[in-house]
Amino acid sequence: MAVDNALSSPLGPPACEKDAKALQFLEEMTRNADSVQEDVLAKILTQNADVEYLKRFNLDGATDRETFKSKIPMIRYEDLQPEIQRIANGDRSSILSAHPISEFLTSSGTSAGERKLMPTIKQELDRRQLLYSLLMPVMNLYVPGLDKGKGLYFLFVKSETRTPGGLLARPVLTSYYRSDHFKTRPYDPYNVYTSPNEAILCADSFQSMYTQMLCGLLEREQVLRVGAVFASGLLRAIRFLQLHWRELSDDIESGMLNKKITDPTVKDCTLKILKPNPKLAEFVRMECGKENWEGIITRIWPNTKYLDVIVTGAMAQYIPTLDYYSGCLPKACTMYASSECYFGLNLNPMCKPSEVCYTIMPNMAYFEFLPHEPAGISQDSTPKLVDLADVELGKEYELVITTYAGLYRYRVGDILRVTGFHNSAPQFHFVRRKNVLLSIDSDKTDESELQKAVENASQLLREFNTSVVEYTSYANTKTIPGHYVIYWELLVKDSANSPGDEVLNQCCLAMEESLNSVYRQGRVADNSIGPLEIRVVKNGTFEELMDYAISRGASINQYKVPRCVNFTPIMELLDSRVVSKHFSPAVPHWTPERRR
């Protein structure tokens, strides 16, 4: 479609007039980032002038930045927990927001072992939809012709529950997929999925994955991009194909749907496109039956131009495996978002994963940045927060947000590095989540949680007069799904009464029972995390680890055992000292209901 020159974009020639308008909006927002931020804060404070939380700090209706910063404290989730609990228990007064809290979005971060509850309001769906609407106009600048085919996206809803006061509590993407914004979205030739809505919205993860994979195979030649939310999710889909290609090819050959698919809406929508196709069934059997699965994505979906998955932060560990299965297709990280807020997008989505940076959209919330000093450098006891337009190139910051839904100067916990600017809006590289030690999927386990899990599991060793002398860990992503590996060095005081395999297997399960609800849901309901593994190492192994660190320049006085390792020589040293391996024999306890 010809596009009016007046609507052309500095980012590049738009694919159509609709894209031109989206890119023009993006330019306007980023060109005036500071004034947009000033307006956003004024709107939030005007809208919520009479809420209990702001009145507590005597803001008195002020909407300027200086008064806001002088009176409202910077907070963490725990500081807000009493207010959130009141809302969860049914208090409908204006505690945090003048607009009614419509539901809670459950964060992948946890507090006291349970998912954090993030308050949201209905109007936030419009803001999220606005950010989604910018993704394809940007992508179309880099990859032409995406309107000529479809996207094979493996998207899933997760379990939801209700708080004592009756509000829904569910992950942000489940909320979005179940909303009319998603279910009744207008047709867009640049954004057509092979997966029917009914399959995406099916709560049974097996039926959902099976039918999404089946539809993707049936339309294999139309697929131009393959994706999931996280890299780990796409690899689970490949593993699912490895396990179920025979059943899938039988369905394709006969035109009849597997009897395990019992959801009526899923059956109906799948049978509309499932017709006998012996030639396609034979092709699937031939490709999937080969021992070598290298490049399987492009072998089965030959027109795939890129993978649409998050491969930043903890997901970077999956890049080599994705490269193996895709033949090194480009990996597009398109947006940066969380349960608390949607932040921004990647204006160069086809860049290398190591070069991904996100442009914060100043209309989404009011953003401040807490200067973050690397470990070992003393931090100012009262550091001054920096505004969006005032961050400095090359420096690292912790993100602090104020949202329309009632979070005020809230520390998100993400560490970001400034890599550049688009107009006046800064661009950030996601460095890491603060304090996260282990992560396979959406789980985030910190050092204190791991310590507690080790302590709880080691109780089982007491009757054998055995204790854990030292431990470390790593997230093993070579298996699909990935799993936690914990290295233990044991002190066995009575070799005639040492703990056997069964006891150490139970130690694995005891550790899992001690981990947070996001981890346990990944093990039980989502099948996104494999059984925890304990590897017992020879006595003296951790002394060798210290000797190695000192040989590389570490100070003997300041050396601490790393509670998580990912440096290849250290992992090779540990693995060369393993005397036994043990796995959790069962899944830990988990239900959608929150612990009271």
mmCIF file of C-alpha atoms in Angstrom, residues 37 69 74 336 343 360 366-372 383-392 395-401 409 414-418 426-428:
data_model
loop_
_atom_site.group_PDB
_atom_site.id
_atom_site.type_symbol
_atom_site.label_atom_id
_atom_site.label_comp_id
_atom_site.label_asym_id
_atom_site.label_seq_id
_atom_site.Cartn_x
_atom_site.Cartn_y
_atom_site.Cartn_z
ATOM 1 C CA GLN A 37 6.577 12.171 31.807
ATOM 2 C CA LYS A 69 9.577 13.329 45.317
ATOM 3 C CA MET A 74 10.407 4.830 47.575
ATOM 4 C CA TYR A 336 9.828 -5.215 27.829
ATOM 5 C CA PHE A 343 7.554 -0.486 29.880
ATOM 6 C CA ILE A 360 11.035 3.090 27.445
ATOM 7 C CA TYR A 366 6.054 7.660 35.493
ATOM 8 C CA PHE A 367 9.592 6.286 35.577
ATOM 9 C CA GLU A 368 12.450 7.031 37.959
ATOM 10 C CA PHE A 369 15.843 5.387 38.177
ATOM 11 C CA LEU A 370 17.838 4.485 41.259
ATOM 12 C CA PRO A 371 21.592 4.554 40.493
ATOM 13 C CA HIS A 372 22.961 1.042 40.932
ATOM 14 C CA PRO A 383 20.756 7.954 46.649
ATOM 15 C CA LYS A 384 18.881 10.476 44.549
ATOM 16 C CA LEU A 385 16.462 9.070 41.989
ATOM 17 C CA VAL A 386 16.958 10.228 38.408
ATOM 18 C CA ASP A 387 14.196 11.081 35.923
ATOM 19 C CA LEU A 388 13.794 9.260 32.605
ATOM 20 C CA ALA A 389 15.311 12.073 30.530
ATOM 21 C CA ASP A 390 18.267 12.510 32.917
ATOM 22 C CA VAL A 391 19.822 9.038 32.974
ATOM 23 C CA GLU A 392 23.460 8.841 31.850
ATOM 24 C CA LYS A 395 25.326 3.778 33.859
ATOM 25 C CA GLU A 396 23.198 1.124 35.568
ATOM 26 C CA TYR A 397 19.951 1.835 37.390
ATOM 27 C CA GLU A 398 17.204 0.019 39.244
ATOM 28 C CA LEU A 399 13.788 0.806 37.754
ATOM 29 C CA VAL A 400 11.268 2.631 39.996
ATOM 30 C CA ILE A 401 7.697 3.198 38.762
ATOM 31 C CA ARG A 409 7.695 5.012 43.595
ATOM 32 C CA ASP A 414 15.142 -4.846 37.388
ATOM 33 C CA ILE A 415 18.695 -3.611 36.808
ATOM 34 C CA LEU A 416 19.049 -1.738 33.497
ATOM 35 C CA ARG A 417 22.039 -0.221 31.682
ATOM 36 C CA VAL A 418 21.655 2.872 29.478
ATOM 37 C CA PRO A 426 16.647 6.445 26.773
ATOM 38 C CA GLN A 427 17.275 2.895 25.605
ATOM 39 C CA PHE A 428 18.195 0.234 28.152
#
